[in-house]
Amino acid sequence: MYKVASHLSGCCAPLTGQVNCSTSLARIHLGRGAVCQQSAFKYRPADLPEMPPCNFTPGEYTGMSKEHIMAIRNKNINPMTSKITYYKKPVFIHQGHMQWLWDMDGRRYLDLFAGVATVAVGHCHPKVTAAVEKQLKKLWHTTNIYVNAPLHEYCEKLASHLPDPLKVIYLTNSGSEANDLAMLMARIHTGNYDIITFRGSYHGGSQQTMGLTSQSSYKYPIATSSGCTHTMCPDVFRGPWGGSHCRDSPVQTIRQCSCVQGQCMANEHYIGQLKETFAASVPSRVAGFFGEPIQGMGGAVQYPKNYFKEAYKLVREKGGVCIADEVQTGFGRTGTHFWGFQGYGVLPDIVTMAKGIGNGFPMAAVVTTPEIAASFAKAYHFNTFGGNSVACAVGSAVLNAIREDGLQQNCHHVGTYLMTELAKLRDKHEIIGDVRGKGLQIGVEMVKDKASREPLGPEAMMEIFEDVKDMGVLIGKGGLYGQTFRIQPPMCITTADVDFFLAVFDKAIHNYMDRQ
């Protein structure tokens, strides 16, 4: 059903001078003991196609043993790390190149989760790596109290990707830190305190942003930021209202509706819920509204097309500012636009970004208007590492790679193809309830059956999840009940990679159903 091409094409063609390995050398040890074409499983099922070839040779792993690593992990590393290790049998990652990862045994995996939607342009992208090496030889760090070129070059370049008046940039180190800063900005600028966001959202793990976050798994039983109110998420698949024309996606829900052209009753109902939140849960004046253009940890949840336009209008009438959390959707990932908010035809007052901004390097940013920046200057705000010379070199190289490699366009082309083909699997399998997203920000929601839409249980999800990994593909999980598979790969993947994943995912679903 899914034909896998025998060569890589498009922007993921070879970008290095590393030793190549051709299809005819599949599963043969090359170079320093590396396995170029060895897939993640020892014995490939007869009905599964070959993994697409890769012409990069990873180095041989010669470090500490797996047993030693796990002993350290259990003794010296944050204990929660062991609890959230995704797989029953951990994947010991050794090296990466573009959309590929290799474990310590030389097995290769197609990475469709990108370190939680973080590796935007590809693992160890040659252009980004070269920029880092060049900067490391020149200057590592000085802080932005001194004037240095990398900071200013990067800020000018980043600002050029945002519409007026979003031109003032604050550089930080993480998405949590960026959202924390945006909360403070909104409150200082408006003189109001309350902030509204969606149920099921994730905006960070600091004590302030934990108040915004609306998933119990990420909350501690202590007082977090007060003044945070969660309104109903306008989820047109799982929510009480939704239809077959609601969202800006190549794939719509399986729910039916009788809305006429240009009308969306689901949107009207969800906006009604927001109005009820204003009437019952917050003061007459608010500080702001946070919204991810597409929920990330929430499971790639999309909203009715016009929801943000009406929500932003209501928020501003109440004195608040509108904040777009682009931590997972920014930098071309949604395909049609560079920023997720642009797909809704809205202009936020503050934009936060992280993850893909540095392709895995720890950096983030808040971008706002001159007016808000001026009101925020009532006290000193300083960030030691924000604007670090190496970080700015990385960020600049990432922006270059997105443009030069045509990665936003690739997200649109490959992502649309992937979602369209996943929709065929949804129609084929009773336990696939919904396929949604834009570009390469995709969710596949699993259910016990389509009629009830009851979430597929954690044990069943884990069975499929492990099976996909064992066949050579790494994906993520999310959703309020852990019921959604998240597909947020490096933006350089190809249609050949997609075909391989589709075959793997279809096989994993069949395997699960056969065991039932």
Coordinates of C-alpha atoms in Angstrom, one line a residue:
M1 CA 0.0 0.0 0.0
Y2 CA 2.8 2.4 0.9
K3 CA 5.7 2.5 -1.5
V4 CA 9.1 3.6 -0.1
A5 CA 11.4 5.4 -2.4
S6 CA 14.9 4.0 -2.7
H7 CA 16.6 7.5 -2.4
L8 CA 16.3 10.6 -0.3
S9 CA 15.0 13.7 -2.1
G10 CA 14.4 17.3 -1.5
C11 CA 15.9 19.3 1.3
C12 CA 17.0 16.2 3.2
A13 CA 19.5 15.2 0.6
P14 CA 23.1 14.6 1.9
L15 CA 24.6 17.8 3.4
T16 CA 27.9 16.5 4.6
G17 CA 31.1 14.9 3.4
Q18 CA 30.7 11.9 5.6
V19 CA 31.3 8.4 4.2
N20 CA 28.3 7.4 2.2
C21 CA 26.6 4.1 2.4
S22 CA 24.3 3.0 -0.4
T23 CA 21.3 0.7 -0.4
S24 CA 23.4 -2.2 -1.5
L25 CA 25.4 -1.8 1.8
A26 CA 22.3 -2.2 4.0
R27 CA 23.0 -3.5 7.4
I28 CA 26.7 -3.8 6.8
H29 CA 29.2 -2.5 9.3
L30 CA 31.1 0.4 7.9
G31 CA 33.8 2.8 9.0
R32 CA 34.5 2.6 12.7
G33 CA 32.0 -0.2 13.4
A34 CA 29.0 2.0 12.6
V35 CA 25.9 0.5 11.1
C36 CA 24.6 2.8 8.4
Q37 CA 21.4 1.0 7.3
Q38 CA 20.7 -1.2 10.3
S39 CA 17.1 -0.5 11.4
A40 CA 15.8 -0.7 14.9
F41 CA 14.6 -4.3 14.7
K42 CA 16.7 -7.4 14.2
Y43 CA 14.3 -9.2 11.9
R44 CA 12.2 -7.1 9.7
P45 CA 8.6 -8.4 9.2
A46 CA 8.1 -9.6 5.7
D47 CA 5.2 -7.2 5.1
L48 CA 7.1 -4.1 6.1
P49 CA 9.1 -2.1 3.6
E50 CA 12.8 -1.3 4.0
M51 CA 13.7 1.8 6.0
P52 CA 14.6 4.6 3.6
P53 CA 18.3 4.8 3.0
C54 CA 20.6 7.3 4.6
N55 CA 24.0 8.3 3.4
F56 CA 25.6 9.3 6.7
T57 CA 27.9 7.0 8.7
P58 CA 27.7 7.5 12.5
G59 CA 30.7 6.9 14.7
E60 CA 31.0 3.8 16.8
Y61 CA 29.9 4.2 20.4
T62 CA 32.8 3.6 22.8
G63 CA 31.4 5.2 26.0
M64 CA 30.2 3.8 29.3
S65 CA 27.9 0.8 29.5
K66 CA 24.2 0.9 29.5
E67 CA 24.2 -0.6 33.0
H68 CA 26.4 2.2 34.3
I69 CA 24.3 4.8 32.6
M70 CA 21.1 3.5 34.2
A71 CA 22.8 3.3 37.6
I72 CA 23.7 7.0 37.3
R73 CA 20.2 7.8 36.0
N74 CA 18.6 6.2 39.0
K75 CA 21.0 7.6 41.6
N76 CA 22.2 11.0 40.5
I77 CA 19.6 12.4 38.0
N78 CA 16.3 14.1 38.8
P79 CA 14.1 11.0 39.8
M80 CA 11.3 12.2 37.6
T81 CA 13.5 11.6 34.6
S82 CA 13.2 7.9 35.2
K83 CA 9.5 8.1 35.6
I84 CA 8.9 9.8 32.3
T85 CA 11.3 7.6 30.3
Y86 CA 9.1 6.9 27.4
Y87 CA 9.7 3.2 26.8
K88 CA 9.7 0.0 28.8
K89 CA 13.0 -0.7 27.1
P90 CA 14.8 2.6 27.0
V91 CA 16.3 3.9 23.8
F92 CA 20.0 4.7 24.3
I93 CA 20.7 7.4 21.8
H94 CA 24.2 7.9 20.6
Q95 CA 24.2 10.2 17.5
G96 CA 21.9 12.1 15.2
H97 CA 21.9 13.4 11.7
M98 CA 19.0 15.3 10.2
Q99 CA 15.9 13.2 10.7
W100 CA 17.8 10.1 11.9
L101 CA 19.0 8.9 15.3
W102 CA 21.3 6.0 16.1
D103 CA 21.4 4.1 19.4
M104 CA 24.5 2.8 21.1
D105 CA 24.3 -0.5 19.1
G106 CA 24.2 1.3 15.8
R107 CA 20.5 0.8 15.2
R108 CA 18.9 3.6 13.2
Y109 CA 15.6 5.3 14.0
L110 CA 13.4 7.7 12.0
D111 CA 12.8 10.5 14.5
L112 CA 9.3 11.9 14.2
F113 CA 9.3 13.6 17.6
A114 CA 12.4 15.8 17.3
G115 CA 13.2 16.0 21.0
V116 CA 9.7 17.2 21.7
A117 CA 9.3 19.4 18.6
T118 CA 12.6 21.0 19.2
V119 CA 15.0 19.9 16.5
A120 CA 13.6 22.1 13.8
V121 CA 16.0 21.8 10.9
G122 CA 17.6 18.4 11.6
H123 CA 19.9 16.8 14.1
C124 CA 23.5 18.3 13.8
H125 CA 22.4 20.3 10.7
P126 CA 25.8 21.0 8.9
K127 CA 25.1 24.7 8.5
V128 CA 24.1 25.2 12.1
T129 CA 27.0 23.1 13.3
A130 CA 29.5 25.1 11.2
A131 CA 28.0 28.4 12.7
V132 CA 28.5 27.1 16.2
E133 CA 32.0 26.0 15.6
K134 CA 32.9 29.4 14.1
Q135 CA 31.5 31.3 17.0
L136 CA 33.0 29.1 19.7
K137 CA 36.4 29.9 18.3
K138 CA 35.7 33.7 18.6
L139 CA 33.6 34.4 21.7
W140 CA 31.4 32.2 24.0
H141 CA 29.8 34.7 26.3
T142 CA 29.9 38.3 27.4
T143 CA 26.3 39.3 28.4
N144 CA 24.2 41.9 26.6
I145 CA 25.5 44.8 28.8
Y146 CA 28.3 44.9 26.2
V147 CA 27.6 45.5 22.5
N148 CA 28.5 42.6 20.3
A149 CA 27.5 41.8 16.8
P150 CA 25.9 38.3 17.1
L151 CA 23.2 39.6 19.4
H152 CA 22.2 42.5 17.1
E153 CA 22.5 40.5 13.9
Y154 CA 20.2 37.9 15.3
C155 CA 17.6 40.3 16.7
E156 CA 17.4 42.1 13.4
K157 CA 16.9 38.9 11.5
L158 CA 14.3 37.5 13.9
A159 CA 12.4 40.8 13.9
S160 CA 12.2 40.6 10.1
H161 CA 10.1 37.5 10.4
L162 CA 7.4 39.2 12.5
P163 CA 4.8 41.7 11.4
D164 CA 4.7 45.2 12.7
P165 CA 4.5 46.3 15.5
L166 CA 6.0 43.1 17.0
K167 CA 9.7 44.2 16.8
V168 CA 11.1 44.4 20.4
I169 CA 12.9 41.2 21.5
Y170 CA 13.8 39.8 24.9
L171 CA 16.0 36.7 24.7
T172 CA 15.7 34.0 27.4
N173 CA 16.7 30.4 27.9
S174 CA 13.5 28.3 27.8
G175 CA 9.8 28.3 26.9
S176 CA 8.8 28.4 30.6
E177 CA 11.0 31.4 31.2
A178 CA 9.6 33.2 28.1
N179 CA 6.0 32.6 29.2
D180 CA 6.8 33.6 32.7
L181 CA 8.2 36.9 31.4
A182 CA 5.1 37.4 29.1
M183 CA 2.8 37.0 32.1
L184 CA 4.7 39.7 33.9
M185 CA 4.7 42.0 30.9
A186 CA 0.9 41.6 30.5
R187 CA 0.3 42.4 34.1
I188 CA 2.7 45.4 34.2
H189 CA 1.4 46.9 31.0
T190 CA -2.3 46.6 31.7
G191 CA -2.3 47.1 35.4
N192 CA -4.6 44.1 35.6
Y193 CA -3.8 40.6 37.1
D194 CA -6.0 37.8 35.7
I195 CA -4.9 35.8 32.7
I196 CA -7.1 33.3 30.8
T197 CA -6.0 30.2 28.9
F198 CA -7.4 26.9 27.7
R199 CA -8.0 23.7 29.6
G200 CA -5.5 21.1 28.5
S201 CA -2.9 23.7 27.7
Y202 CA 0.8 23.6 28.7
H203 CA 2.7 26.8 29.1
G204 CA 5.6 25.8 31.3
G205 CA 6.8 24.3 34.6
S206 CA 7.9 27.3 36.7
Q207 CA 5.7 28.3 39.6
Q208 CA 4.2 31.1 37.7
T209 CA 3.5 29.2 34.4
M210 CA 2.3 26.2 36.3
G211 CA -0.8 28.4 37.0
L212 CA -1.3 28.7 33.3
T213 CA -0.8 25.0 32.6
S214 CA -3.9 23.0 32.7
Q215 CA -2.8 19.4 33.0
S216 CA -2.8 17.8 36.4
S217 CA 0.3 15.7 35.7
Y218 CA 2.4 18.9 35.6
K219 CA 0.9 20.5 38.8
Y220 CA 2.3 20.2 42.3
P221 CA 0.0 20.4 45.4
I222 CA 1.1 23.9 46.3
A223 CA 0.0 27.4 45.6
T224 CA 1.0 28.3 42.0
S225 CA 0.4 31.6 40.2
S226 CA -3.0 33.0 41.2
G227 CA -5.0 34.9 38.8
C228 CA -5.0 32.1 36.1
T229 CA -8.3 31.0 34.8
H230 CA -8.9 28.1 32.4
T231 CA -11.7 28.4 29.9
M232 CA -13.2 25.5 27.9
C233 CA -10.8 24.3 25.1
P234 CA -12.6 24.7 21.8
D235 CA -11.7 21.1 20.8
V236 CA -13.9 20.3 17.8
F237 CA -13.3 16.5 18.1
R238 CA -13.5 15.8 21.8
G239 CA -15.4 18.8 23.0
P240 CA -19.2 19.0 23.1
W241 CA -19.4 20.9 19.8
G242 CA -17.7 20.2 16.5
G243 CA -18.4 19.4 12.9
S244 CA -16.9 18.6 9.5
H245 CA -15.8 22.1 8.4
C246 CA -14.5 23.7 11.6
R247 CA -10.7 23.7 11.5
D248 CA -7.9 25.0 9.3
S249 CA -6.5 21.6 8.4
P250 CA -6.2 19.3 5.4
V251 CA -8.2 16.8 7.5
Q252 CA -11.5 17.5 9.3
T253 CA -13.2 15.5 12.1
I254 CA -15.5 12.6 11.5
R255 CA -18.3 14.6 13.2
Q256 CA -21.1 15.9 11.0
C257 CA -22.7 19.3 11.0
S258 CA -25.3 21.2 9.2
C259 CA -23.6 24.6 9.2
V260 CA -24.1 26.7 6.1
Q261 CA -21.2 28.3 4.2
G262 CA -19.4 30.9 6.4
Q263 CA -21.1 29.8 9.6
C264 CA -19.7 27.6 12.4
M265 CA -22.1 26.8 15.2
A266 CA -19.3 25.1 17.2
N267 CA -17.3 28.3 17.2
E268 CA -20.4 30.3 18.4
H269 CA -20.8 27.8 21.3
Y270 CA -17.1 27.9 22.3
I271 CA -17.1 31.7 22.2
G272 CA -20.2 31.6 24.4
Q273 CA -18.2 29.6 26.9
L274 CA -15.5 32.2 26.9
K275 CA -18.1 34.9 27.4
E276 CA -19.4 32.9 30.4
T277 CA -15.8 32.8 31.8
F278 CA -15.6 36.6 31.6
A279 CA -19.0 36.8 33.3
A280 CA -18.4 34.4 36.1
S281 CA -14.7 33.7 36.7
V282 CA -12.6 36.9 36.3
P283 CA -12.9 40.6 37.2
S284 CA -14.2 43.1 34.7
R285 CA -10.7 43.9 33.6
V286 CA -8.1 41.3 32.7
A287 CA -4.4 41.2 32.0
G288 CA -4.4 38.9 29.1
F289 CA -5.2 35.7 27.2
F290 CA -2.7 33.0 26.4
G291 CA -3.3 30.6 23.5
E292 CA -1.2 28.1 21.6
P293 CA -2.2 28.2 17.9
I294 CA -2.3 24.4 18.1
Q295 CA -2.0 22.8 21.5
G296 CA 1.2 20.8 21.8
M297 CA 1.2 18.7 25.0
G298 CA -2.6 18.8 24.8
G299 CA -2.4 16.6 21.7
A300 CA -2.2 18.9 18.6
V301 CA -5.7 20.2 19.4
Q302 CA -7.1 22.7 16.8
Y303 CA -9.9 25.2 17.2
P304 CA -12.6 26.6 14.9
K305 CA -11.0 28.9 12.3
N306 CA -12.5 32.1 13.6
Y307 CA -12.2 31.4 17.3
F308 CA -9.0 33.6 17.9
K309 CA -10.4 36.5 16.0
E310 CA -13.4 36.7 18.3
A311 CA -11.5 35.8 21.4
Y312 CA -8.9 38.5 20.8
K313 CA -11.6 41.1 20.4
L314 CA -13.3 40.1 23.7
V315 CA -10.0 40.1 25.6
R316 CA -9.0 43.5 24.3
E317 CA -12.5 44.9 25.2
K318 CA -11.7 43.8 28.8
G319 CA -8.4 45.6 28.8
G320 CA -6.2 42.6 28.2
V321 CA -3.4 41.8 25.8
C322 CA -3.3 38.7 23.6
I323 CA -0.3 36.3 23.8
A324 CA 0.5 33.7 21.2
D325 CA 2.5 30.8 22.6
E326 CA 4.5 29.7 19.6
V327 CA 6.9 27.5 21.5
Q328 CA 5.9 24.4 19.4
T329 CA 4.1 26.0 16.3
G330 CA 6.6 28.7 15.3
F331 CA 9.4 28.8 12.7
G332 CA 7.4 27.4 9.8
R333 CA 6.3 24.2 11.4
T334 CA 2.6 24.7 10.4
G335 CA 3.6 25.0 6.8
T336 CA 1.3 27.7 5.4
H337 CA 2.8 30.5 7.6
F338 CA 6.0 31.1 9.6
W339 CA 3.9 31.6 12.8
G340 CA 0.9 29.6 13.9
F341 CA -1.1 32.8 14.8
Q342 CA -0.9 34.0 11.2
G343 CA -3.1 31.1 10.1
Y344 CA -6.0 32.6 12.1
G345 CA -5.6 36.0 10.7
V346 CA -4.9 37.6 14.0
L347 CA -2.1 39.9 15.4
P348 CA -1.1 39.2 19.0
D349 CA 0.5 41.8 21.4
I350 CA 3.1 39.4 22.6
V351 CA 4.6 36.3 21.1
T352 CA 6.7 33.7 23.0
M353 CA 8.9 31.1 21.3
A354 CA 11.4 28.4 22.2
K355 CA 12.2 24.8 21.1
G356 CA 12.7 25.1 17.3
I357 CA 14.3 28.6 17.7
G358 CA 17.7 26.9 18.6
N359 CA 17.3 23.4 17.0
G360 CA 18.0 22.0 20.5
F361 CA 20.2 24.7 21.8
P362 CA 18.7 26.1 25.0
M363 CA 17.3 29.5 24.0
A364 CA 13.9 31.2 23.8
A365 CA 12.4 34.7 23.2
V366 CA 9.6 37.0 23.9
V367 CA 8.7 39.5 21.1
T368 CA 6.4 42.4 21.8
T369 CA 5.4 45.9 20.7
P370 CA 7.4 49.1 21.5
E371 CA 4.4 50.3 23.6
I372 CA 4.4 47.2 25.9
A373 CA 8.2 47.3 26.1
A374 CA 8.2 50.9 27.2
S375 CA 5.7 50.2 30.0
F376 CA 7.9 47.2 31.1
A377 CA 10.9 49.5 31.5
K378 CA 9.6 50.7 34.9
A379 CA 12.2 48.4 36.6
Y380 CA 15.4 46.7 35.5
H381 CA 15.0 43.5 33.6
F382 CA 18.2 41.6 32.9
N383 CA 19.0 38.1 31.8
T384 CA 22.6 36.9 32.1
F385 CA 22.4 34.3 29.3
G386 CA 19.8 35.9 27.1
G387 CA 21.6 37.1 24.0
N388 CA 24.6 34.8 24.6
S389 CA 26.9 35.0 21.6
V390 CA 26.8 31.2 20.8
A391 CA 23.0 31.1 21.2
C392 CA 22.6 34.0 18.8
A393 CA 24.9 32.3 16.2
V394 CA 22.8 29.2 16.5
G395 CA 19.5 31.1 16.2
S396 CA 20.7 33.0 13.1
A397 CA 21.9 29.8 11.5
V398 CA 18.6 28.1 12.1
L399 CA 16.7 31.0 10.4
N400 CA 19.1 30.7 7.5
A401 CA 18.6 26.9 7.2
I402 CA 14.8 27.2 7.3
R403 CA 14.9 29.7 4.4
E404 CA 17.7 28.1 2.3
D405 CA 16.4 24.5 2.7
G406 CA 12.8 25.5 2.0
L407 CA 11.7 23.9 5.3
Q408 CA 8.5 25.8 5.7
Q409 CA 7.4 24.7 2.3
N410 CA 8.5 21.2 3.1
C411 CA 6.3 21.2 6.2
H412 CA 3.3 22.1 4.1
H413 CA 4.0 19.6 1.3
V414 CA 5.1 16.6 3.4
G415 CA 2.7 17.4 6.3
T416 CA -0.3 17.6 4.1
Y417 CA 0.6 14.3 2.4
L418 CA 1.1 12.7 5.8
M419 CA -2.2 13.8 7.3
T420 CA -4.1 12.9 4.1
E421 CA -2.7 9.3 4.3
L422 CA -3.3 9.1 8.0
A423 CA -6.9 10.0 7.4
K424 CA -7.1 6.9 5.2
L425 CA -5.9 4.8 8.2
R426 CA -8.4 6.5 10.4
D427 CA -11.2 5.4 8.1
K428 CA -9.7 1.9 8.1
H429 CA -9.2 1.4 11.8
E430 CA -11.9 1.8 14.4
I431 CA -9.5 2.8 17.2
I432 CA -8.2 5.9 15.3
G433 CA -10.6 8.6 16.2
D434 CA -9.1 11.7 14.8
V435 CA -6.2 13.0 12.6
R436 CA -5.5 16.7 12.9
G437 CA -2.9 19.4 12.6
K438 CA -1.2 21.6 10.1
G439 CA 2.2 21.2 8.4
L440 CA 4.3 19.0 10.7
Q441 CA 2.4 19.7 13.9
I442 CA 0.2 16.6 13.8
G443 CA -1.9 14.6 16.3
V444 CA -3.5 11.1 16.0
E445 CA -6.1 10.6 18.7
M446 CA -6.8 7.0 19.6
V447 CA -10.2 5.9 20.9
K448 CA -11.9 2.7 22.0
D449 CA -14.4 3.2 19.3
K450 CA -15.5 6.1 17.1
A451 CA -19.0 6.3 18.4
S452 CA -18.1 6.9 22.1
R453 CA -14.8 8.7 21.4
E454 CA -13.7 7.3 24.7
P455 CA -9.9 7.5 25.0
L456 CA -7.9 4.4 24.3
G457 CA -6.4 3.3 27.6
P458 CA -2.7 3.8 28.6
E459 CA -1.8 0.1 28.3
A460 CA -3.1 -0.1 24.8
M461 CA -1.4 3.2 23.8
M462 CA 1.9 1.8 25.2
E463 CA 1.6 -1.4 23.3
I464 CA 1.3 0.5 20.0
F465 CA 3.9 3.0 21.0
E466 CA 6.5 0.3 21.8
D467 CA 5.7 -1.6 18.6
V468 CA 6.3 1.6 16.5
K469 CA 9.6 2.1 18.2
D470 CA 10.7 -1.5 17.7
M471 CA 10.0 -1.2 14.0
G472 CA 12.3 1.9 13.8
V473 CA 10.2 5.0 14.3
L474 CA 10.1 7.4 17.3
I475 CA 6.9 9.3 17.9
G476 CA 5.5 11.2 20.9
K477 CA 2.4 11.0 23.1
G478 CA 0.1 13.7 24.5
G479 CA -3.4 14.7 25.3
L480 CA -5.2 15.2 28.6
Y481 CA -5.6 11.4 28.9
G482 CA -2.4 10.4 27.1
Q483 CA -4.6 9.3 24.2
T484 CA -2.9 11.1 21.3
F485 CA 0.2 10.2 19.3
R486 CA 2.2 13.3 18.5
I487 CA 4.1 13.6 15.2
Q488 CA 6.4 16.7 15.3
P489 CA 9.5 15.6 13.3
P490 CA 12.5 17.6 12.1
M491 CA 11.1 19.7 9.3
C492 CA 13.4 18.1 6.8
I493 CA 11.6 14.7 6.5
T494 CA 10.6 13.4 3.1
T495 CA 7.6 11.6 1.6
A496 CA 9.7 8.5 1.6
D497 CA 10.1 8.8 5.3
V498 CA 6.3 9.3 5.6
D499 CA 5.6 6.2 3.6
F500 CA 7.8 4.1 5.9
F501 CA 6.1 5.5 9.0
L502 CA 2.6 4.9 7.5
A503 CA 3.5 1.2 6.9
V504 CA 5.0 0.9 10.4
F505 CA 2.0 2.6 12.1
D506 CA -0.5 0.5 10.1
K507 CA 1.4 -2.6 11.1
A508 CA 1.5 -1.6 14.8
I509 CA -2.3 -1.1 14.8
H510 CA -2.9 -4.5 13.1
N511 CA -0.6 -6.1 15.7
Y512 CA -2.5 -4.6 18.5
M513 CA -5.9 -5.6 17.1
D514 CA -4.7 -9.1 16.4
R515 CA -3.6 -9.4 20.1
Q516 CA -7.2 -8.5 21.1

